[in-house]
XYZ file of C-alpha atoms in Angstrom:
474
model
C 4.813 -17.788 26.852
C 1.616 -19.702 26.138
C -1.941 -18.533 26.285
C -4.414 -21.293 27.018
C -8.096 -21.682 27.789
C -8.602 -22.952 31.309
C -12.377 -23.088 31.166
C -15.118 -22.172 28.710
C -16.622 -18.730 29.032
C -20.333 -18.239 28.721
C -21.462 -16.577 25.531
C -23.553 -13.425 26.005
C -26.726 -13.573 23.947
C -26.654 -11.701 20.673
C -29.603 -9.317 20.606
C -30.258 -9.804 16.885
C -29.670 -12.577 14.407
C -26.688 -12.300 12.101
C -27.775 -10.554 8.953
C -28.662 -12.750 6.017
C -28.049 -10.280 3.259
C -25.753 -11.105 0.378
C -23.628 -8.620 -1.489
C -24.617 -8.159 -5.109
C -21.023 -8.657 -6.266
C -20.859 -12.209 -4.926
C -23.284 -14.324 -7.000
C -21.308 -17.502 -6.305
C -21.668 -17.292 -2.515
C -24.471 -19.856 -2.336
C -22.428 -22.255 -4.460
C -19.485 -21.638 -2.161
C -21.545 -22.587 0.882
C -22.722 -25.801 -0.710
C -19.151 -26.777 -1.549
C -17.988 -25.965 1.960
C -20.665 -27.876 3.843
C -18.223 -30.605 4.998
C -15.999 -27.983 6.629
C -18.928 -26.477 8.515
C -19.849 -29.568 10.450
C -17.522 -28.873 13.364
C -19.109 -27.964 16.671
C -18.922 -24.272 17.508
C -16.156 -23.206 19.810
C -16.642 -20.792 22.666
C -14.502 -17.690 22.370
C -13.095 -16.363 25.591
C -11.195 -13.169 26.247
C -8.988 -13.241 29.316
C -6.577 -10.874 31.007
C -3.426 -12.900 30.354
C -0.726 -10.891 28.639
C 0.471 -12.373 25.394
C 3.622 -11.226 23.686
C 5.848 -12.251 20.802
C 8.078 -10.790 18.114
C 8.092 -11.593 14.417
C 10.187 -10.795 11.378
C 8.759 -8.352 8.855
C 9.926 -9.042 5.322
C 9.427 -6.571 2.513
C 7.446 -7.996 -0.394
C 10.331 -7.389 -2.816
C 13.086 -8.681 -0.518
C 15.098 -11.551 -1.951
C 13.957 -10.827 -5.493
C 16.108 -10.022 -8.506
C 14.671 -6.511 -8.853
C 17.274 -3.750 -9.082
C 17.119 -0.732 -6.774
C 15.389 1.450 -9.394
C 12.926 -1.348 -10.150
C 12.067 -1.761 -6.442
C 11.535 1.968 -6.088
C 9.386 2.050 -9.221
C 7.279 -0.892 -7.991
C 6.818 0.705 -4.573
C 5.681 3.998 -6.076
C 3.289 2.152 -8.405
C 1.760 0.344 -5.420
C 1.300 3.639 -3.606
C -0.323 5.199 -6.654
C -2.807 2.340 -6.807
C -3.821 2.997 -3.201
C -4.304 6.697 -3.678
C -6.294 6.107 -6.864
C -8.570 3.818 -4.868
C -8.933 6.466 -2.159
C -9.855 9.097 -4.737
C -12.451 6.708 -6.136
C -13.876 6.290 -2.631
C -13.960 10.049 -2.132
C -15.891 10.460 -5.385
C -18.457 7.919 -4.208
C -18.763 9.568 -0.801
C -19.382 12.994 -2.320
C -22.136 11.790 -4.693
C -25.602 12.023 -3.061
C -27.046 9.237 -5.224
C -24.103 6.877 -4.742
C -24.594 3.631 -2.818
C -23.589 3.652 0.838
C -20.002 2.498 1.379
C -19.577 0.738 4.713
C -16.578 1.658 6.900
C -14.574 -1.520 6.536
C -15.064 -1.679 2.786
C -13.994 1.964 2.678
C -10.853 1.223 4.663
C -10.060 -1.705 2.404
C -10.465 0.468 -0.677
C -7.816 2.746 0.779
C -5.342 0.068 1.838
C -5.593 -2.565 -0.843
C -4.566 -6.163 -0.226
C -2.960 -6.402 -3.616
C -0.517 -3.645 -2.718
C 0.800 -4.905 0.634
C 4.346 -3.955 1.622
C 5.388 -6.339 4.435
C 4.668 -9.984 5.196
C 4.924 -11.930 8.463
C 5.216 -15.636 9.208
C 2.793 -17.521 11.434
C 1.040 -20.872 11.723
C -2.571 -21.956 11.871
C -4.308 -25.116 13.070
C -3.382 -28.297 14.945
C -0.958 -29.555 13.758
C 0.228 -26.082 12.726
C 0.499 -25.170 9.060
C 3.086 -22.434 8.579
C 2.558 -19.692 6.044
C 3.231 -16.014 5.378
C 0.595 -13.291 5.298
C 0.461 -9.596 4.488
C 0.549 -7.406 7.589
C -2.151 -4.775 7.157
C -2.600 -1.861 9.554
C -5.576 -0.693 7.494
C -8.002 -3.590 8.007
C -9.234 -6.021 10.639
C -9.970 -9.416 9.158
C -7.447 -12.251 9.451
C -7.887 -14.702 6.592
C -6.228 -17.349 4.492
C -7.222 -19.417 1.480
C -8.871 -22.721 2.322
C -9.509 -26.054 0.646
C -11.696 -26.987 -1.118
C -11.078 -23.852 -3.141
C -13.663 -22.726 -5.653
C -11.646 -19.696 -6.749
C -8.208 -19.011 -5.287
C -5.006 -17.254 -6.300
C -1.491 -18.647 -6.350
C 0.296 -18.882 -3.006
C 3.599 -20.453 -1.853
C 2.054 -22.862 0.691
C -0.789 -25.413 0.518
C -4.314 -24.162 1.101
C -5.438 -24.603 4.705
C -7.544 -27.763 5.075
C -9.927 -27.399 8.013
C -10.665 -31.137 8.082
C -7.023 -31.842 8.970
C -6.993 -29.564 12.008
C -8.160 -30.777 15.419
C -8.885 -27.247 16.643
C -10.912 -25.808 13.760
C -14.421 -24.688 14.734
C -16.861 -22.829 12.509
C -18.344 -19.785 14.229
C -22.095 -20.127 14.858
C -24.333 -17.492 13.363
C -25.530 -16.176 16.738
C -21.974 -15.658 17.990
C -20.965 -12.076 18.829
C -18.015 -12.583 16.480
C -20.391 -13.045 13.568
C -22.131 -9.802 14.461
C -18.813 -7.964 14.228
C -18.574 -8.614 10.494
C -19.681 -5.831 8.198
C -21.607 -8.220 5.937
C -22.442 -11.230 8.121
C -24.494 -13.964 6.533
C -25.858 -17.291 7.786
C -25.992 -20.715 6.225
C -27.121 -23.745 8.253
C -26.434 -21.755 11.447
C -22.821 -21.111 10.417
C -21.401 -17.619 9.939
C -20.043 -16.737 6.510
C -18.291 -13.541 5.467
C -17.378 -11.505 2.412
C -14.779 -8.733 2.205
C -13.960 -6.465 -0.710
C -10.568 -4.840 -1.202
C -11.380 -2.271 -3.856
C -11.927 -3.528 -7.385
C -8.874 -5.807 -7.453
C -9.241 -8.161 -4.508
C -11.895 -9.921 -2.471
C -12.383 -12.890 -0.168
C -15.438 -14.872 0.934
C -15.874 -17.991 3.026
C -16.553 -19.286 6.530
C -15.738 -17.382 9.718
C -14.070 -19.826 12.083
C -12.033 -20.083 15.277
C -8.584 -21.657 15.251
C -5.339 -21.938 17.160
C -2.670 -19.611 15.823
C 1.031 -20.031 16.529
C 3.471 -17.133 16.455
C 7.257 -17.179 16.600
C 9.611 -20.126 16.276
C 11.540 -22.286 18.709
C 10.244 -23.668 21.993
C 11.357 -20.639 23.998
C 9.722 -17.981 21.828
C 6.712 -19.784 20.365
C 3.301 -18.493 21.429
C 0.023 -20.330 20.840
C -3.278 -18.442 20.896
C -6.477 -20.516 20.733
C -9.870 -19.448 19.409
C -8.692 -16.689 17.108
C -11.478 -15.801 14.702
C -10.386 -15.791 11.059
C -11.755 -16.047 7.567
C -11.394 -19.423 5.860
C -11.746 -18.210 2.296
C -12.673 -20.301 -0.727
C -13.560 -17.517 -3.156
C -10.604 -15.152 -3.340
C -9.223 -12.773 -5.927
C -6.264 -10.426 -6.141
C -2.504 -10.469 -5.691
C -1.258 -11.704 -2.307
C 2.367 -10.668 -2.942
C 3.604 -14.265 -2.757
C 1.938 -14.779 0.618
C -1.055 -16.873 1.679
C -3.438 -14.397 3.242
C -3.866 -11.271 5.326
C -3.412 -10.376 8.998
C -5.400 -7.299 9.962
C -3.804 -5.008 12.561
C -6.524 -2.354 12.431
C -8.544 -0.903 15.307
C -11.684 -3.024 14.800
C -12.800 -6.000 16.931
C -11.754 -8.740 14.481
C -8.143 -7.606 14.073
C -5.324 -9.630 15.585
C -4.365 -6.842 17.971
C -7.952 -6.538 19.242
C -8.545 -10.272 19.614
C -5.384 -11.240 21.475
C -4.667 -8.314 23.752
C -3.097 -6.405 25.252
C -4.003 -4.143 22.370
C -0.585 -2.847 21.398
C 2.086 -3.565 18.812
C 5.201 -1.897 17.481
C 7.529 -2.211 14.533
C 10.944 -0.943 13.564
C 11.494 -0.725 9.806
C 15.052 -1.016 8.549
C 16.390 1.184 5.762
C 14.266 0.691 2.681
C 16.773 -1.228 0.569
C 18.588 -2.889 3.461
C 18.952 -6.696 3.322
C 18.248 -6.828 7.073
C 14.592 -7.680 7.796
C 12.467 -5.471 10.029
C 10.900 -6.450 13.346
C 7.353 -6.562 14.674
C 6.641 -6.661 18.418
C 3.281 -7.635 19.828
C 1.568 -7.196 23.173
C 3.876 -7.392 26.160
C 6.928 -7.156 23.882
C 5.784 -3.850 22.362
C 7.624 -1.357 24.549
C 9.784 1.610 23.597
C 11.374 2.133 27.007
C 14.225 -0.277 26.326
C 14.780 0.700 22.677
C 18.479 0.879 21.858
C 18.335 4.336 20.333
C 21.021 5.761 18.100
C 20.699 9.192 19.693
C 19.366 10.832 22.809
C 16.007 11.432 21.146
C 13.143 11.087 23.623
C 10.061 8.960 23.100
C 7.253 11.157 21.794
C 3.516 10.470 21.704
C 0.425 11.787 19.972
C -3.203 10.633 20.267
C -5.024 8.747 17.549
C -8.070 10.397 16.031
C -11.247 8.466 15.304
C -12.752 8.891 11.851
C -16.315 7.513 12.112
C -16.314 6.748 8.386
C -13.059 4.750 8.593
C -12.817 3.538 12.208
C -10.221 0.842 11.520
C -7.623 3.270 10.199
C -4.969 4.965 12.329
C -5.681 8.666 11.930
C -3.504 11.355 13.518
C -3.922 15.053 14.166
C -1.201 16.784 12.142
C -0.729 20.463 12.947
C 2.002 21.457 10.506
C 5.251 20.683 8.668
C 8.704 22.218 8.888
C 11.794 22.017 6.692
C 14.677 22.453 9.097
C 13.713 25.278 11.442
C 11.316 26.898 8.961
C 7.620 26.237 9.515
C 5.880 25.970 6.166
C 2.823 28.140 5.477
C 0.169 25.410 5.401
C -3.399 26.025 6.526
C -4.171 23.388 9.220
C -7.469 22.772 7.416
C -5.422 20.770 4.892
C -5.040 18.004 7.497
C -8.582 17.953 8.915
C -11.053 15.077 8.395
C -13.949 16.285 6.258
C -17.588 15.839 7.209
C -17.943 13.018 4.666
C -15.008 11.091 6.185
C -12.472 11.967 3.494
C -9.260 13.854 4.155
C -7.327 13.670 7.393
C -3.945 12.080 8.058
C -3.297 8.326 8.248
C -0.113 6.553 9.300
C 0.240 3.240 7.486
C 2.905 0.553 7.246
C 1.464 -0.731 3.980
C 1.928 2.381 1.841
C 5.458 3.041 0.580
C 5.940 6.766 -0.038
C 3.995 9.521 1.719
C 1.070 11.161 -0.058
C 0.514 14.749 1.043
C -2.689 16.680 0.648
C -2.276 18.861 -2.450
C -1.825 22.219 -0.688
C 0.639 20.737 1.794
C 2.602 19.092 -1.007
C 2.883 22.351 -2.912
C 4.188 24.085 0.225
C 6.818 21.363 0.713
C 7.820 21.596 -2.944
C 8.237 25.374 -2.735
C 10.235 24.984 0.479
C 12.644 22.513 -1.140
C 13.063 24.686 -4.227
C 14.041 27.505 -1.898
C 16.368 25.412 0.283
C 18.212 23.448 -2.424
C 20.267 25.589 -4.839
C 19.785 23.310 -7.825
C 17.422 23.466 -10.824
C 14.203 21.507 -10.378
C 13.369 18.593 -12.653
C 10.701 15.951 -13.071
C 11.897 12.369 -12.830
C 9.337 10.587 -14.962
C 11.412 7.380 -14.843
C 10.168 6.403 -11.375
C 7.143 8.675 -11.192
C 8.240 11.451 -8.813
C 7.979 15.096 -9.806
C 10.065 17.085 -7.310
C 13.648 16.224 -8.222
C 17.072 17.797 -8.533
C 20.112 16.764 -10.628
C 22.513 14.696 -8.510
C 25.330 14.803 -7.582
C 25.603 18.604 -7.549
C 28.365 20.435 -9.400
C 31.703 20.584 -7.520
C 31.307 24.303 -6.800
C 27.800 23.994 -5.316
C 27.233 23.103 -1.658
C 23.887 21.491 -0.934
C 22.479 20.996 2.573
C 19.189 19.129 2.627
C 17.193 20.111 5.742
C 15.390 17.746 8.083
C 11.666 17.258 7.518
C 9.431 17.586 10.594
C 5.822 16.478 11.122
C 4.263 18.463 14.010
C 1.531 16.418 15.698
C -1.071 17.138 18.340
C 0.318 16.952 21.865
C 3.647 18.531 20.910
C 5.089 15.412 19.270
C 7.550 16.149 16.473
C 8.536 13.373 14.053
C 11.859 14.510 12.623
C 12.934 12.823 9.407
C 16.545 13.023 8.249
C 17.067 13.576 4.503
C 17.435 9.839 3.812
C 13.871 9.326 5.142
C 12.187 11.630 2.686
C 14.580 12.044 -0.244
C 15.866 9.286 -2.511
C 18.407 8.998 -5.282
C 17.036 7.614 -8.522
C 20.227 5.995 -9.779
C 18.985 5.411 -13.305
C 18.558 9.135 -13.915
C 20.965 10.689 -11.428
C 18.262 12.690 -9.646
C 17.655 13.422 -5.971
C 13.879 13.212 -5.534
C 11.310 13.953 -2.883
C 9.845 10.566 -1.872
C 6.375 12.059 -1.595
C 3.540 12.775 -3.995
C 0.442 14.993 -4.042
C -2.980 13.673 -3.089
C -6.299 15.363 -3.695
C -8.128 13.674 -0.826
C -5.903 13.390 2.239
C -2.490 12.509 3.648
C -0.965 9.057 4.150
C 2.370 8.803 5.980
C 4.080 5.876 4.285
C 6.713 3.399 5.400
C 9.583 5.078 3.520
C 9.240 7.945 5.977
C 9.162 5.508 8.924
C 12.610 4.004 8.383
C 14.682 3.627 11.564
C 11.871 4.756 13.812
C 10.544 2.395 16.467
C 6.795 3.075 16.320
C 4.326 1.872 18.954
C 0.591 1.598 18.294
C -1.052 1.607 21.732
C -4.577 0.819 20.612
C -5.933 0.378 24.141
C -4.923 3.925 25.095
C -5.422 5.390 21.588
C -1.852 6.638 21.416
C 0.964 6.526 18.853
C 4.507 6.732 20.235
C 7.814 6.775 18.367
C 11.559 7.160 18.881
C 14.570 7.184 16.566
C 16.284 3.770 16.590
C 18.783 1.667 14.611
C 16.229 -0.865 13.380
C 18.824 -3.219 11.929
C 20.199 -4.091 15.378
C 17.373 -3.743 17.921
């Protein structure tokens, strides 16, 4: 399947010029622009959205796959990454609740929550003509697609060469009056070319030229898909840890994300068991469909609407109504899952966070429920950083039945998690631990809880659907 441009589309006039403000944290931006002047000389390309369906599937590889880390080390690293995200979210909440604090824009806020330096899965793709193949962090919490570009004023280590715009026949810098430039949070102009700057909390950032390029997805002549005029960031001032990849691919709800630019606006993924050597799968566009999922049970497809948080519009928020352990509904006030007036709180589903972080009151209710259901003494497993644990295996004379965990969503959708999706065995200590942690500012449903679920993000219809599936064979 190939998506091509048959004829140029006329550009609608932009009612205002791209903003020319510069962020105070980027003093080297002017120097960057001077260094990049040769790469800006390309004629602007016309971006055209058409109604052609585009579809492909990609492999999702966990950031620690193929490494020498032991199981306990991988679990410890994953929990540390999750803690970094929640710490960033708490920092954001503190800023939002301070009347004298500077205004935090929505995309920066989303990036503070889902930090580039703590990505969980990477995908392979190619950019340019001829195509340069590289891997990038898949990020459901942001929009911008970007990679590191030559000449590089400040870049981090990556496994592939920096993208060289001068070697690509299809590279076009985006003009400042383009609607795409206006979709940036901090657009800036230099010699009529659009430049960008994104901040990913205190640990990562990227700045450079916004450009259009041809992206190639998949491999092999029968499955390769080429998409022209995809807007992306060609970054030459970058900081942070890219998890041995070469950039980011935003799958958020904003206009510059991959899912919004290509259309149809839908994607799905099926994450294999957390420590499985089998890679996971990502389906895009026309290939993102749950109807033909080879399910391991007779579980029906269930759906719940997304919720829009005006403060964080790129994030995938859900309306969570309650939690059950087995057949017992836990006594949690629904207010624990509501988005606050300042944009904090609420419930996010995210592929880039490992364990789930429950709002404090909800976490305490789950903890009490497990202490009641599991006839073993409670313990804190400080080795990997979880604090609701039980000695494992149990004594020979004690029978332990761990109940299913159920998220009850708006619309009657129930996401039922078997014990292996929310409990883990910390082999170094011999403990069975709850793979969740308390959060003071909101709830994030992490990827550990999404194992062996085929999950569809239907952005166009603002709907999340899911079904139980054997992700290692679909």
